[in-house]
mmCIF file of C-alpha atoms and ligand atoms in Angstrom:
data_model
loop_
_atom_site.group_PDB
_atom_site.id
_atom_site.type_symbol
_atom_site.label_atom_id
_atom_site.label_comp_id
_atom_site.label_asym_id
_atom_site.label_seq_id
_atom_site.Cartn_x
_atom_site.Cartn_y
_atom_site.Cartn_z
ATOM 1 C CA MET A 1 0.000 0.000 0.000
ATOM 2 C CA THR A 2 1.008 3.620 -0.533
ATOM 3 C CA THR A 3 0.609 6.294 2.131
ATOM 4 C CA ARG A 4 -0.324 9.733 0.766
ATOM 5 C CA LEU A 5 0.970 12.831 2.564
ATOM 6 C CA LEU A 6 -0.182 16.425 2.118
ATOM 7 C CA PHE A 7 1.911 19.278 3.542
ATOM 8 C CA VAL A 8 0.023 22.504 4.188
ATOM 9 C CA CYS A 9 1.142 26.093 4.915
ATOM 10 C CA LEU A 10 -0.415 29.501 4.194
ATOM 11 C CA GLY A 11 0.763 30.425 0.689
ATOM 12 C CA ASN A 12 2.127 27.081 -0.626
ATOM 13 C CA ILE A 13 5.207 28.879 -1.964
ATOM 14 C CA CYS A 14 7.673 28.593 0.961
ATOM 15 C CA ARG A 15 7.231 26.031 3.747
ATOM 16 C CA SER A 16 4.923 23.343 2.365
ATOM 17 C CA PRO A 17 6.625 23.011 -1.056
ATOM 18 C CA SER A 18 9.905 22.715 0.864
ATOM 19 C CA ALA A 19 8.449 19.980 3.055
ATOM 20 C CA GLU A 20 7.055 18.152 0.010
ATOM 21 C CA ASN A 21 10.339 18.281 -1.913
ATOM 22 C CA ILE A 22 12.471 17.463 1.138
ATOM 23 C CA MET A 23 10.266 14.440 1.826
ATOM 24 C CA ASN A 24 10.554 13.358 -1.813
ATOM 25 C CA TYR A 25 14.343 13.703 -1.504
ATOM 26 C CA LEU A 26 14.361 11.435 1.569
ATOM 27 C CA ILE A 27 11.960 8.981 -0.104
ATOM 28 C CA ALA A 28 14.244 8.767 -3.167
ATOM 29 C CA GLN A 29 17.346 8.331 -0.989
ATOM 30 C CA ARG A 30 15.690 5.430 0.806
ATOM 31 C CA GLN A 31 13.945 4.017 -2.286
ATOM 32 C CA LEU A 32 10.520 4.279 -0.678
ATOM 33 C CA GLY A 33 8.674 5.689 -3.684
ATOM 34 C CA GLU A 34 6.228 2.787 -3.741
ATOM 35 C CA ARG A 35 5.273 3.301 -0.114
ATOM 36 C CA VAL A 36 4.991 7.068 0.400
ATOM 37 C CA VAL A 37 3.881 9.866 -1.963
ATOM 38 C CA CYS A 38 3.599 13.619 -1.271
ATOM 39 C CA ASP A 39 1.863 16.802 -2.318
ATOM 40 C CA SER A 40 1.450 20.285 -0.805
ATOM 41 C CA ALA A 41 -1.177 23.038 -0.652
ATOM 42 C CA GLY A 42 -1.849 26.410 0.990
ATOM 43 C CA THR A 43 -4.806 27.475 3.112
ATOM 44 C CA ALA A 44 -4.872 30.824 1.238
ATOM 45 C CA SER A 45 -5.407 31.441 -2.472
ATOM 46 C CA TYR A 46 -3.094 34.464 -3.027
ATOM 47 C CA HIS A 47 -0.340 32.534 -4.776
ATOM 48 C CA VAL A 48 -2.309 29.847 -6.649
ATOM 49 C CA GLY A 49 -0.390 28.804 -9.783
ATOM 50 C CA SER A 50 2.939 30.306 -8.607
ATOM 51 C CA PRO A 51 6.205 28.352 -8.367
ATOM 52 C CA PRO A 52 8.037 28.167 -5.008
ATOM 53 C CA ASP A 53 9.476 31.479 -3.711
ATOM 54 C CA ARG A 54 12.912 32.269 -5.193
ATOM 55 C CA ARG A 55 14.509 32.771 -1.751
ATOM 56 C CA MET A 56 13.165 29.418 -0.584
ATOM 57 C CA THR A 57 14.380 27.743 -3.779
ATOM 58 C CA GLN A 58 17.891 29.141 -3.184
ATOM 59 C CA ALA A 59 18.011 27.899 0.400
ATOM 60 C CA ALA A 60 16.879 24.412 -0.669
ATOM 61 C CA LYS A 61 19.380 24.338 -3.531
ATOM 62 C CA ALA A 62 22.181 25.026 -1.040
ATOM 63 C CA ARG A 63 21.259 21.678 0.565
ATOM 64 C CA GLY A 64 21.091 19.909 -2.803
ATOM 65 C CA ILE A 65 17.288 19.899 -2.995
ATOM 66 C CA ASP A 66 15.350 21.251 -6.019
ATOM 67 C CA LEU A 67 11.944 22.774 -5.335
ATOM 68 C CA VAL A 68 9.355 21.932 -7.977
ATOM 69 C CA GLY A 69 5.601 22.420 -8.144
ATOM 70 C CA ARG A 70 2.926 25.111 -8.390
ATOM 71 C CA ALA A 71 0.831 26.528 -5.579
ATOM 72 C CA ARG A 72 -2.741 25.389 -5.073
ATOM 73 C CA GLN A 73 -5.295 25.941 -2.328
ATOM 74 C CA PHE A 74 -6.228 23.311 0.248
ATOM 75 C CA ASN A 75 -9.863 22.182 0.029
ATOM 76 C CA ALA A 76 -12.149 19.750 1.847
ATOM 77 C CA ALA A 77 -11.759 17.067 -0.873
ATOM 78 C CA ASP A 78 -8.117 16.762 0.265
ATOM 79 C CA PHE A 79 -9.306 14.994 3.430
ATOM 80 C CA ASP A 80 -10.316 12.033 1.235
ATOM 81 C CA ARG A 81 -7.347 12.214 -1.116
ATOM 82 C CA PHE A 82 -4.640 11.993 1.573
ATOM 83 C CA ASP A 83 -3.874 9.750 4.530
ATOM 84 C CA TYR A 84 -2.033 12.392 6.580
ATOM 85 C CA ILE A 85 -2.253 16.189 6.426
ATOM 86 C CA LEU A 86 0.740 17.978 7.952
ATOM 87 C CA ALA A 87 0.386 21.589 9.120
ATOM 88 C CA MET A 88 3.403 23.890 9.417
ATOM 89 C CA ASP A 89 1.980 26.137 12.168
ATOM 90 C CA ARG A 90 -1.002 26.359 14.527
ATOM 91 C CA GLN A 91 -2.885 28.781 12.301
ATOM 92 C CA ASN A 92 -2.599 26.317 9.368
ATOM 93 C CA TYR A 93 -3.815 23.571 11.719
ATOM 94 C CA ARG A 94 -6.865 25.609 12.734
ATOM 95 C CA ASP A 95 -7.629 26.612 9.132
ATOM 96 C CA ILE A 96 -7.459 22.982 7.974
ATOM 97 C CA LEU A 97 -9.751 21.806 10.770
ATOM 98 C CA ALA A 98 -12.207 24.622 10.028
ATOM 99 C CA LEU A 99 -13.042 22.637 6.865
ATOM 100 C CA ASP A 100 -13.801 19.551 8.981
ATOM 101 C CA PRO A 101 -16.552 20.811 11.304
ATOM 102 C CA ALA A 102 -17.687 17.306 12.281
ATOM 103 C CA GLY A 103 -14.112 16.385 13.280
ATOM 104 C CA GLN A 104 -14.145 13.127 11.320
ATOM 105 C CA HIS A 105 -10.653 13.693 9.859
ATOM 106 C CA ARG A 106 -9.124 15.374 12.901
ATOM 107 C CA ASP A 107 -6.822 12.542 13.872
ATOM 108 C CA ARG A 108 -5.110 12.511 10.480
ATOM 109 C CA VAL A 109 -4.206 16.204 10.702
ATOM 110 C CA ARG A 110 -0.844 16.618 12.434
ATOM 111 C CA MET A 111 1.717 19.314 13.266
ATOM 112 C CA ILE A 112 4.909 18.461 11.368
ATOM 113 C CA CYS A 113 7.204 19.742 14.157
ATOM 114 C CA ASP A 114 5.780 17.079 16.498
ATOM 115 C CA TYR A 115 8.068 14.696 14.594
ATOM 116 C CA CYS A 116 11.315 16.713 14.989
ATOM 117 C CA ARG A 117 14.076 14.806 16.748
ATOM 118 C CA THR A 118 16.732 17.499 17.188
ATOM 119 C CA HIS A 119 14.859 20.835 17.089
ATOM 120 C CA PRO A 120 12.675 22.034 19.992
ATOM 121 C CA ASP A 121 10.412 24.124 17.690
ATOM 122 C CA ARG A 122 6.667 23.470 17.826
ATOM 123 C CA GLU A 123 5.965 25.260 14.510
ATOM 124 C CA VAL A 124 7.786 26.007 11.245
ATOM 125 C CA PRO A 125 8.241 29.814 11.331
ATOM 126 C CA ASP A 126 6.891 31.780 8.367
ATOM 127 C CA PRO A 127 10.025 33.105 6.560
ATOM 128 C CA TYR A 128 8.184 35.291 4.040
ATOM 129 C CA TYR A 129 8.803 38.746 5.523
ATOM 130 C CA GLY A 130 12.267 38.013 6.984
ATOM 131 C CA GLY A 131 15.858 37.685 5.773
ATOM 132 C CA PRO A 132 17.668 34.795 4.049
ATOM 133 C CA GLU A 133 18.572 33.110 7.356
ATOM 134 C CA GLY A 134 14.889 32.384 7.929
ATOM 135 C CA PHE A 135 14.688 30.377 4.708
ATOM 136 C CA THR A 136 17.820 28.407 5.574
ATOM 137 C CA TYR A 137 16.358 27.657 8.986
ATOM 138 C CA VAL A 138 13.117 26.345 7.436
ATOM 139 C CA ILE A 139 15.138 23.836 5.381
ATOM 140 C CA GLU A 140 17.139 22.623 8.404
ATOM 141 C CA LEU A 141 14.022 22.309 10.542
ATOM 142 C CA LEU A 142 12.058 20.488 7.849
ATOM 143 C CA LEU A 143 14.902 18.028 7.189
ATOM 144 C CA ASP A 144 14.683 17.060 10.874
ATOM 145 C CA ALA A 145 10.859 16.953 10.926
ATOM 146 C CA CYS A 146 10.518 15.032 7.653
ATOM 147 C CA GLU A 147 13.089 12.419 8.679
ATOM 148 C CA GLY A 148 11.130 11.888 11.875
ATOM 149 C CA PHE A 149 7.790 11.765 10.111
ATOM 150 C CA LEU A 150 9.045 9.381 7.416
ATOM 151 C CA ASP A 151 10.089 6.908 10.097
ATOM 152 C CA TYR A 152 6.717 7.390 11.814
ATOM 153 C CA VAL A 153 4.799 6.740 8.583
ATOM 154 C CA LEU A 154 6.693 3.524 7.906
ATOM 155 C CA GLU A 155 5.516 2.335 11.339
ATOM 156 C CA HIS A 156 1.999 3.800 10.937
ATOM 157 C CA PRO A 157 1.095 3.673 7.210
ATOM 158 C CA VAL A 158 -2.539 4.130 8.250
ATOM 159 C CA ALA A 159 -3.401 6.725 10.894
ATOM 160 C CA THR A 160 -4.219 5.291 14.301
ATOM 161 C CA ALA A 161 -5.282 7.193 17.401
ATOM 162 C CA ARG A 162 -2.475 9.290 18.880
HETATM 163 P P1 4NP B 1 4.259 30.013 3.142
HETATM 164 O O1 4NP B 1 4.807 31.514 3.223
HETATM 165 O O2 4NP B 1 2.928 29.970 3.856
HETATM 166 O O3 4NP B 1 5.314 29.225 3.834
HETATM 167 O O4 4NP B 1 4.136 29.701 1.657
HETATM 168 C C1 4NP B 1 4.050 32.630 2.901
HETATM 169 C C2 4NP B 1 3.845 32.957 1.584
HETATM 170 C C3 4NP B 1 3.132 34.100 1.258
HETATM 171 C C4 4NP B 1 2.618 34.907 2.266
HETATM 172 C C5 4NP B 1 2.817 34.567 3.585
HETATM 173 C C6 4NP B 1 3.530 33.429 3.901
HETATM 174 N N1 4NP B 1 1.919 36.092 1.919
HETATM 175 O O5 4NP B 1 1.504 36.810 2.848
HETATM 176 O O6 4NP B 1 1.730 36.382 0.728
#
């Protein structure tokens, strides 16, 4: 079976495309392409159709990771299309769950930083209005979080109660 992951941030041009492409990089490294597949989306529509932010792309490139994809907006149909939905920050988490008023998908919506093994962060900080160091930090943090989540998914290919 294949587990489908959806990474979600606000604009889908910085954090979630980084998470998606970092996870794909780890999946390729470990030859897990048959078991885990990824996508990303934003809770907002401002950047729909845009490629990843140039500053984010540069920071990823410095770690040997290419960012590909185009922004799209998260919608309620995504709850059925994905096994896990990973929010970057608490506002993303709330905005995702606002589209699930009955709470039937709640347990499959997770905070990606809960899977970090070396960083104490609880959220992936929004780098959009800051300097280049913020983009570099997002890549480092997401490498940690995605490694942790990939190991988790291999143990829990189907969501079970936390
Ligand atoms: P992201 O970053 O949610 O990580 O893609 C942002 C992108 C755009 C904006 C804010 C954050 N914006 O305000 O346009």
